[in-house]
PDB file of C-alpha atoms in Angstrom:
ATOM      1  CA  MET A   1     127.235 175.545  22.381  1.00 88.00           C
ATOM      2  CA  ASP A   2     128.065 173.978  19.342  1.00 89.00           C
ATOM      3  CA  ILE A   3     126.576 170.701  18.734  1.00 91.00           C
ATOM      4  CA  ALA A   4     129.910 168.864  20.485  1.00 92.00           C
ATOM      5  CA  GLU A   5     128.949 170.742  23.501  1.00 93.00           C
ATOM      6  CA  VAL A   6     125.364 170.106  23.739  1.00 94.00           C
ATOM      7  CA  ALA A   7     126.271 166.570  22.815  1.00 94.00           C
ATOM      8  CA  LYS A   8     128.320 166.271  25.857  1.00 95.00           C
ATOM      9  CA  ALA A   9     126.590 167.797  28.217  1.00 95.00           C
ATOM     10  CA  SER A  10     123.450 166.655  27.556  1.00 95.00           C
ATOM     11  CA  GLY A  11     124.398 162.411  26.981  1.00 95.00           C
ATOM     12  CA  LEU A  12     122.982 162.592  23.258  1.00 95.00           C
ATOM     13  CA  PRO A  13     125.113 161.449  20.135  1.00 95.00           C
ATOM     14  CA  SER A  14     125.285 164.289  17.422  1.00 93.00           C
ATOM     15  CA  SER A  15     122.981 161.704  14.923  1.00 95.00           C
ATOM     16  CA  THR A  16     120.812 162.102  17.983  1.00 95.00           C
ATOM     17  CA  LEU A  17     120.511 166.028  18.253  1.00 94.00           C
ATOM     18  CA  ARG A  18     120.580 166.375  13.907  1.00 93.00           C
ATOM     19  CA  PHE A  19     117.667 163.189  13.677  1.00 95.00           C
ATOM     20  CA  TYR A  20     115.297 165.932  16.157  1.00 94.00           C
ATOM     21  CA  GLU A  21     116.617 169.102  14.168  1.00 92.00           C
ATOM     22  CA  GLU A  22     115.709 167.018  10.754  1.00 92.00           C
ATOM     23  CA  LYS A  23     111.638 166.608  13.185  1.00 92.00           C
ATOM     24  CA  GLY A  24     111.873 170.276  14.759  1.00 90.00           C
ATOM     25  CA  LEU A  25     112.245 169.853  18.306  1.00 92.00           C
ATOM     26  CA  ILE A  26     115.843 171.857  18.313  1.00 93.00           C
ATOM     27  CA  GLN A  27     116.602 174.211  15.638  1.00 89.00           C
ATOM     28  CA  SER A  28     119.917 175.652  15.333  1.00 89.00           C
ATOM     29  CA  ASN A  29     122.081 178.741  14.058  1.00 86.00           C
ATOM     30  CA  ARG A  30     124.767 178.404  11.911  1.00 76.00           C
ATOM     31  CA  SER A  31     127.962 179.880  12.513  1.00 67.00           C
ATOM     32  CA  SER A  32     130.114 180.991   9.977  1.00 60.00           C
ATOM     33  CA  GLY A  33     131.952 177.643   9.730  1.00 67.00           C
ATOM     34  CA  LEU A  34     128.550 175.990   9.574  1.00 78.00           C
ATOM     35  CA  ARG A  35     129.015 174.307  12.709  1.00 80.00           C
ATOM     36  CA  ARG A  36     125.504 173.825  14.342  1.00 85.00           C
ATOM     37  CA  GLN A  37     125.163 176.272  17.814  1.00 88.00           C
ATOM     38  CA  TYR A  38     122.350 176.005  19.898  1.00 91.00           C
ATOM     39  CA  GLY A  39     120.439 179.119  22.399  1.00 88.00           C
ATOM     40  CA  GLY A  40     121.110 178.633  26.053  1.00 84.00           C
ATOM     41  CA  ASN A  41     117.434 176.541  26.520  1.00 89.00           C
ATOM     42  CA  ILE A  42     118.589 173.604  24.588  1.00 93.00           C
ATOM     43  CA  LEU A  43     119.368 171.599  27.582  1.00 95.00           C
ATOM     44  CA  GLU A  44     116.242 172.362  29.447  1.00 92.00           C
ATOM     45  CA  ARG A  45     114.143 171.430  25.885  1.00 92.00           C
ATOM     46  CA  LEU A  46     116.871 168.280  25.607  1.00 95.00           C
ATOM     47  CA  ALA A  47     115.584 166.984  28.988  1.00 94.00           C
ATOM     48  CA  LEU A  48     111.929 167.570  28.493  1.00 92.00           C
ATOM     49  CA  ILE A  49     112.446 165.946  24.998  1.00 95.00           C
ATOM     50  CA  SER A  50     113.260 163.168  27.130  1.00 95.00           C
ATOM     51  CA  LEU A  51     110.763 163.129  29.777  1.00 93.00           C
ATOM     52  CA  GLY A  52     108.243 162.506  26.928  1.00 93.00           C
ATOM     53  CA  ARG A  53     109.479 159.792  25.112  1.00 93.00           C
ATOM     54  CA  ASN A  54     110.068 158.386  28.541  1.00 92.00           C
ATOM     55  CA  ALA A  55     106.384 158.168  29.601  1.00 92.00           C
ATOM     56  CA  GLY A  56     105.852 157.167  26.346  1.00 90.00           C
ATOM     57  CA  PHE A  57     105.036 160.202  24.092  1.00 92.00           C
ATOM     58  CA  SER A  58     106.061 159.932  20.329  1.00 92.00           C
ATOM     59  CA  LEU A  59     108.564 161.926  19.310  1.00 93.00           C
ATOM     60  CA  ASP A  60     105.306 163.763  16.983  1.00 91.00           C
ATOM     61  CA  GLU A  61     103.231 164.081  20.212  1.00 91.00           C
ATOM     62  CA  ILE A  62     106.490 165.625  21.631  1.00 93.00           C
ATOM     63  CA  VAL A  63     106.825 168.387  18.513  1.00 92.00           C
ATOM     64  CA  ALA A  64     103.035 169.293  18.909  1.00 90.00           C
ATOM     65  CA  MET A  65     103.879 170.085  22.038  1.00 89.00           C
ATOM     66  CA  PHE A  66     106.393 172.912  21.090  1.00 86.00           C
ATOM     67  CA  THR A  67     105.058 176.111  19.845  1.00 83.00           C
ATOM     68  CA  PRO A  68     107.173 179.860  18.870  1.00 81.00           C
ATOM     69  CA  THR A  69     106.093 180.941  21.779  1.00 82.00           C
ATOM     70  CA  GLY A  70     107.649 177.744  23.640  1.00 79.00           C
ATOM     71  CA  PRO A  71     106.468 174.334  25.659  1.00 85.00           C
ATOM     72  CA  GLU A  72     102.334 174.211  25.413  1.00 88.00           C
ATOM     73  CA  ILE A  73     101.573 170.928  27.430  1.00 85.00           C
ATOM     74  CA  ASN A  74      98.110 170.239  26.743  1.00 86.00           C
ATOM     75  CA  ARG A  75      96.981 168.747  30.517  1.00 91.00           C
ATOM     76  CA  ALA A  76      94.785 166.842  29.308  1.00 92.00           C
ATOM     77  CA  LEU A  77      96.753 164.264  27.478  1.00 90.00           C
ATOM     78  CA  LEU A  78      99.139 164.173  30.130  1.00 92.00           C
ATOM     79  CA  PHE A  79      96.167 162.741  32.180  1.00 94.00           C
ATOM     80  CA  ALA A  80      95.504 160.400  29.390  1.00 93.00           C
ATOM     81  CA  LYS A  81      98.860 159.214  29.061  1.00 93.00           C
ATOM     82  CA  ALA A  82      99.248 158.662  33.196  1.00 95.00           C
ATOM     83  CA  ASP A  83      96.425 156.423  32.822  1.00 95.00           C
ATOM     84  CA  GLU A  84      97.592 154.479  29.745  1.00 93.00           C
ATOM     85  CA  LEU A  85     101.110 154.503  32.398  1.00 93.00           C
ATOM     86  CA  ASP A  86      98.985 153.305  35.360  1.00 95.00           C
ATOM     87  CA  SER A  87      97.400 150.130  32.797  1.00 92.00           C
ATOM     88  CA  LYS A  88     100.619 149.682  31.287  1.00 90.00           C
ATOM     89  CA  ILE A  89     102.386 149.384  35.158  1.00 93.00           C
ATOM     90  CA  LYS A  90      98.842 146.893  35.748  1.00 91.00           C
ATOM     91  CA  GLU A  91     100.006 144.566  33.470  1.00 85.00           C
ATOM     92  CA  LEU A  92     103.442 144.769  33.980  1.00 89.00           C
ATOM     93  CA  SER A  93     103.040 143.475  37.640  1.00 90.00           C
ATOM     94  CA  ALA A  94     100.258 140.527  36.422  1.00 83.00           C
ATOM     95  CA  MET A  95     103.178 139.909  34.127  1.00 81.00           C
ATOM     96  CA  ARG A  96     106.251 139.784  37.011  1.00 88.00           C
ATOM     97  CA  ASP A  97     103.857 137.591  39.245  1.00 87.00           C
ATOM     98  CA  GLY A  98     102.927 135.404  36.950  1.00 83.00           C
ATOM     99  CA  LEU A  99     106.236 135.027  35.950  1.00 84.00           C
ATOM    100  CA  ARG A 100     107.936 134.450  39.543  1.00 90.00           C
ATOM    101  CA  HIS A 101     104.621 131.709  39.941  1.00 88.00           C
ATOM    102  CA  ALA A 102     105.404 129.578  36.962  1.00 85.00           C
ATOM    103  CA  ALA A 103     109.696 129.336  37.530  1.00 87.00           C
ATOM    104  CA  ALA A 104     107.977 127.780  41.563  1.00 90.00           C
ATOM    105  CA  CYS A 105     104.846 126.149  39.531  1.00 89.00           C
ATOM    106  CA  LYS A 106     104.932 122.485  40.875  1.00 89.00           C
ATOM    107  CA  ALA A 107     102.336 121.457  38.312  1.00 87.00           C
ATOM    108  CA  PRO A 108     104.004 119.007  35.782  1.00 88.00           C
ATOM    109  CA  SER A 109     103.685 121.114  32.595  1.00 88.00           C
ATOM    110  CA  HIS A 110     103.505 124.868  33.067  1.00 86.00           C
ATOM    111  CA  PHE A 111     100.646 124.843  30.295  1.00 88.00           C
ATOM    112  CA  GLU A 112      99.013 122.111  33.110  1.00 88.00           C
ATOM    113  CA  CYS A 113      98.763 125.738  35.941  1.00 87.00           C
ATOM    114  CA  PRO A 114      96.277 127.781  35.214  1.00 85.00           C
ATOM    115  CA  LYS A 115      97.852 130.943  36.753  1.00 82.00           C
ATOM    116  CA  PHE A 116     100.937 130.657  33.991  1.00 84.00           C
ATOM    117  CA  LEU A 117      97.774 130.188  31.078  1.00 84.00           C
ATOM    118  CA  ARG A 118      96.559 133.703  32.179  1.00 80.00           C
ATOM    119  CA  LEU A 119      99.772 135.298  31.327  1.00 79.00           C
ATOM    120  CA  LEU A 120      99.699 134.033  27.801  1.00 82.00           C
ATOM    121  CA  ASP A 121      96.228 134.651  27.159  1.00 82.00           C
ATOM    122  CA  ILE A 122      97.566 138.713  28.325  1.00 75.00           C
ATOM    123  CA  ALA A 123     100.829 138.137  26.321  1.00 76.00           C
ATOM    124  CA  GLY A 124      98.324 137.230  23.652  1.00 77.00           C
ATOM    125  CA  LYS A 125      96.241 140.065  23.601  1.00 75.00           C
ATOM    126  CA  ASN A 126      99.449 142.526  23.711  1.00 65.00           C
ATOM    127  CA  ARG A 127      99.951 141.342  20.231  1.00 62.00           C
ATOM    128  CA  PHE A 128      96.943 142.797  18.905  1.00 55.00           C
ATOM    129  CA  ARG A 129      97.594 146.448  20.718  1.00 52.00           C
ATOM    130  CA  GLN A 130      96.874 149.079  18.384  1.00 51.00           C
ATOM    131  CA  PRO A 131      99.981 152.113  18.528  1.00 49.00           C
ATOM    132  CA  GLY A 132      97.581 155.423  17.552  1.00 51.00           C
ATOM    133  CA  LYS A 133      96.277 154.685  20.430  1.00 52.00           C
ATOM    134  CA  LEU A 134      96.748 158.143  22.259  1.00 49.00           C
ATOM    135  CA  LEU A 135      96.821 159.575  19.147  1.00 50.00           C
ATOM    136  CA  GLU A 136      93.231 158.811  18.594  1.00 55.00           C
ATOM    137  CA  LYS A 137      92.531 159.964  22.618  1.00 52.00           C
ATOM    138  CA  LYS A 138      94.187 163.742  21.709  1.00 50.00           C
ATOM    139  CA  ALA A 139      92.401 164.407  19.509  1.00 53.00           C
ATOM    140  CA  LYS A 140      89.201 163.398  20.752  1.00 55.00           C
ATOM    141  CA  THR A 141      90.545 165.811  23.722  1.00 49.00           C
ATOM    142  CA  LYS A 142      91.244 168.494  21.077  1.00 51.00           C
ATOM    143  CA  ALA A 143      87.650 168.276  20.072  1.00 51.00           C
ATOM    144  CA  VAL A 144      86.967 168.265  23.986  1.00 47.00           C
ATOM    145  CA  VAL A 145      88.328 170.573  24.814  1.00 43.00           C
TER     146      VAL A 145
END
C-alpha cells in the first residue's frame, strides 16, 4: 500500500504517517517513484499505536513495544497503565459529581460550598502532576522483571 492508500484506510493524515516513520513506529520502502510503500500489516500496527495513544501511552513507550520480531508488550506496564487509568477515572468521576453539585448548589456563592471547594482542591493538585510518572514506573518494573 502506498502512503495515500494507508492514509485513506487508516483515517490518519500523511503527515502523521511520516511523523510515525521518523519516530520509528512504522517503516516504509521507497518505490522507484520515491513513494512510500507499506507492508501488509501496516493497518494492524497503526491500530496498535492508536490503542496505545488512547490508553495514554507516550509515543516513546509505544516505540519500545516494537521489536524487530514484532510487538512485545510488557504486561507489568499494562497493569501500571490500567491502574493509572483507574485513578484517572475516579478523579474524573469526582470532578463530574462536583460540577453537577455546583450547578445545582443553593449556596449564595460557590466559594461557600464545601463540595465546590473540594473540587477546586482536586483541580489544584492536578496542576502539579509529574508527566514522567509512568516512565519511572516502567523503569522500576523492568528492574523487577
